[in-house]
mmCIF file of C-alpha atoms in Angstrom:
data_model
loop_
_atom_site.group_PDB
_atom_site.id
_atom_site.type_symbol
_atom_site.label_atom_id
_atom_site.label_comp_id
_atom_site.label_asym_id
_atom_site.label_seq_id
_atom_site.Cartn_x
_atom_site.Cartn_y
_atom_site.Cartn_z
ATOM 1 C CA UNK A 1 -8.910 -6.843 -5.971
ATOM 2 C CA UNK A 2 -9.320 -5.081 -2.611
ATOM 3 C CA UNK A 3 -6.785 -5.903 0.107
ATOM 4 C CA UNK A 4 -7.221 -4.966 3.777
ATOM 5 C CA UNK A 5 -4.209 -5.083 6.142
ATOM 6 C CA UNK A 6 -5.212 -5.165 9.817
ATOM 7 C CA UNK A 7 -4.425 -7.390 12.780
ATOM 8 C CA UNK A 8 -7.806 -7.016 14.512
ATOM 9 C CA UNK A 9 -10.453 -5.251 12.455
ATOM 10 C CA UNK A 10 -12.399 -6.861 9.675
ATOM 11 C CA UNK A 11 -12.877 -5.136 6.319
ATOM 12 C CA UNK A 12 -16.040 -3.136 5.624
ATOM 13 C CA UNK A 13 -17.586 -5.881 3.485
ATOM 14 C CA UNK A 14 -16.962 -9.277 1.896
ATOM 15 C CA UNK A 15 -15.427 -7.823 -1.258
ATOM 16 C CA UNK A 16 -12.111 -7.312 0.590
ATOM 17 C CA UNK A 17 -9.328 -9.850 1.091
ATOM 18 C CA UNK A 18 -8.081 -9.620 4.665
ATOM 19 C CA UNK A 19 -4.401 -9.910 5.531
ATOM 20 C CA UNK A 20 -3.311 -10.103 9.143
ATOM 21 C CA UNK A 21 0.424 -9.671 8.472
ATOM 22 C CA UNK A 22 2.727 -7.702 6.186
ATOM 23 C CA UNK A 23 4.313 -10.601 4.236
ATOM 24 C CA UNK A 24 0.919 -11.921 3.108
ATOM 25 C CA UNK A 25 -0.237 -8.403 2.283
ATOM 26 C CA UNK A 26 2.865 -7.735 0.172
ATOM 27 C CA UNK A 27 2.420 -10.936 -1.834
ATOM 28 C CA UNK A 28 -1.046 -9.804 -2.888
ATOM 29 C CA UNK A 29 -0.361 -6.053 -3.167
ATOM 30 C CA UNK A 30 2.441 -6.642 -5.674
ATOM 31 C CA UNK A 31 -0.129 -8.095 -8.096
ATOM 32 C CA UNK A 32 -2.443 -5.074 -8.016
ATOM 33 C CA UNK A 33 -3.262 -2.725 -10.881
ATOM 34 C CA UNK A 34 -4.869 0.714 -11.045
ATOM 35 C CA UNK A 35 -8.356 -0.781 -10.707
ATOM 36 C CA UNK A 36 -7.507 -2.320 -7.310
ATOM 37 C CA UNK A 37 -7.523 -0.929 -3.754
ATOM 38 C CA UNK A 38 -5.280 -1.305 -0.730
ATOM 39 C CA UNK A 39 -6.278 -0.283 2.797
ATOM 40 C CA UNK A 40 -3.685 -0.379 5.574
ATOM 41 C CA UNK A 41 -3.615 -0.096 9.342
ATOM 42 C CA UNK A 42 -0.362 1.071 10.927
ATOM 43 C CA UNK A 43 -0.212 -0.852 14.211
ATOM 44 C CA UNK A 44 -0.386 -4.598 13.671
ATOM 45 C CA UNK A 45 -0.093 -5.883 17.228
ATOM 46 C CA UNK A 46 2.750 -6.667 19.572
ATOM 47 C CA UNK A 47 3.555 -9.978 17.881
ATOM 48 C CA UNK A 48 4.331 -8.358 14.537
ATOM 49 C CA UNK A 49 7.798 -6.873 13.983
ATOM 50 C CA UNK A 50 6.396 -5.038 10.922
ATOM 51 C CA UNK A 51 3.699 -2.385 10.608
ATOM 52 C CA UNK A 52 1.656 -0.702 7.894
ATOM 53 C CA UNK A 53 4.371 1.865 7.249
ATOM 54 C CA UNK A 54 6.876 -0.942 6.638
ATOM 55 C CA UNK A 55 4.460 -2.417 4.105
ATOM 56 C CA UNK A 56 3.847 0.801 2.174
ATOM 57 C CA UNK A 57 7.521 1.758 2.366
ATOM 58 C CA UNK A 58 8.482 -1.586 0.819
ATOM 59 C CA UNK A 59 5.939 -1.095 -1.974
ATOM 60 C CA UNK A 60 7.187 2.468 -2.519
ATOM 61 C CA UNK A 61 10.746 1.190 -2.962
ATOM 62 C CA UNK A 62 9.731 -1.617 -5.323
ATOM 63 C CA UNK A 63 7.608 0.792 -7.384
ATOM 64 C CA UNK A 64 10.478 3.290 -7.646
ATOM 65 C CA UNK A 65 12.655 0.506 -9.041
ATOM 66 C CA UNK A 66 9.974 -0.437 -11.582
ATOM 67 C CA UNK A 67 9.444 -3.902 -10.102
ATOM 68 C CA UNK A 68 5.700 -3.591 -9.416
ATOM 69 C CA UNK A 69 2.553 -1.880 -10.678
ATOM 70 C CA UNK A 70 3.653 -1.593 -14.286
ATOM 71 C CA UNK A 71 -0.049 -1.704 -15.247
ATOM 72 C CA UNK A 72 -1.017 1.130 -12.905
ATOM 73 C CA UNK A 73 -0.938 2.072 -9.237
ATOM 74 C CA UNK A 74 -3.825 0.898 -7.040
ATOM 75 C CA UNK A 75 -5.771 3.293 -4.828
ATOM 76 C CA UNK A 76 -4.127 3.289 -1.382
ATOM 77 C CA UNK A 77 -6.145 4.068 1.755
ATOM 78 C CA UNK A 78 -5.155 4.310 5.418
ATOM 79 C CA UNK A 79 -7.539 3.216 8.181
ATOM 80 C CA UNK A 80 -5.243 3.645 11.204
ATOM 81 C CA UNK A 81 -5.947 5.508 14.435
ATOM 82 C CA UNK A 82 -2.220 6.189 14.986
ATOM 83 C CA UNK A 83 -1.590 9.850 14.012
ATOM 84 C CA UNK A 84 2.185 9.471 13.663
ATOM 85 C CA UNK A 85 1.736 6.287 11.652
ATOM 86 C CA UNK A 86 -0.818 7.998 9.414
ATOM 87 C CA UNK A 87 1.606 10.846 8.754
ATOM 88 C CA UNK A 88 4.469 8.515 7.816
ATOM 89 C CA UNK A 89 2.255 6.349 5.618
ATOM 90 C CA UNK A 90 0.784 9.419 3.912
ATOM 91 C CA UNK A 91 4.284 10.625 3.063
ATOM 92 C CA UNK A 92 5.100 7.258 1.469
ATOM 93 C CA UNK A 93 1.859 7.347 -0.548
ATOM 94 C CA UNK A 94 2.674 10.885 -1.686
ATOM 95 C CA UNK A 95 6.093 9.668 -2.784
ATOM 96 C CA UNK A 96 4.461 6.932 -4.865
ATOM 97 C CA UNK A 97 2.228 9.584 -6.458
ATOM 98 C CA UNK A 98 5.261 11.750 -7.312
ATOM 99 C CA UNK A 99 7.038 8.763 -8.883
ATOM 100 C CA UNK A 100 3.882 7.989 -10.890
ATOM 101 C CA UNK A 101 3.708 11.593 -12.127
ATOM 102 C CA UNK A 102 7.368 11.490 -13.152
ATOM 103 C CA UNK A 103 6.787 8.257 -15.075
ATOM 104 C CA UNK A 104 3.819 9.768 -16.899
ATOM 105 C CA UNK A 105 5.811 12.894 -17.803
ATOM 106 C CA UNK A 106 8.723 10.791 -19.065
ATOM 107 C CA UNK A 107 6.426 8.709 -21.258
ATOM 108 C CA UNK A 108 4.719 11.783 -22.693
ATOM 109 C CA UNK A 109 8.078 13.446 -23.438
ATOM 110 C CA UNK A 110 9.294 10.423 -25.401
ATOM 111 C CA UNK A 111 6.105 10.033 -27.419
#
């Protein structure tokens, strides 16, 4: 599954599922596995109280608690033009990667 969060732009091709808001994106993103891809924009228009950082931050929190992605973390891409938003989202993605590495180390230490 490939999920594209953006309020205006369309995904690069028809293989992507487009989400125009964070709640819809989260419903789908929670079902992803390591073979899936997420691509997020930061700014989602004036009508949306949530942005791409809110979405990735929510997923980061749920992953840290072990509520999602028990079968692997999907590839996460950013396609935003907002430099501050990109920086914040990158930090959240890096946090997910650190959590993933800790989980792998814990599993290998108990084996």
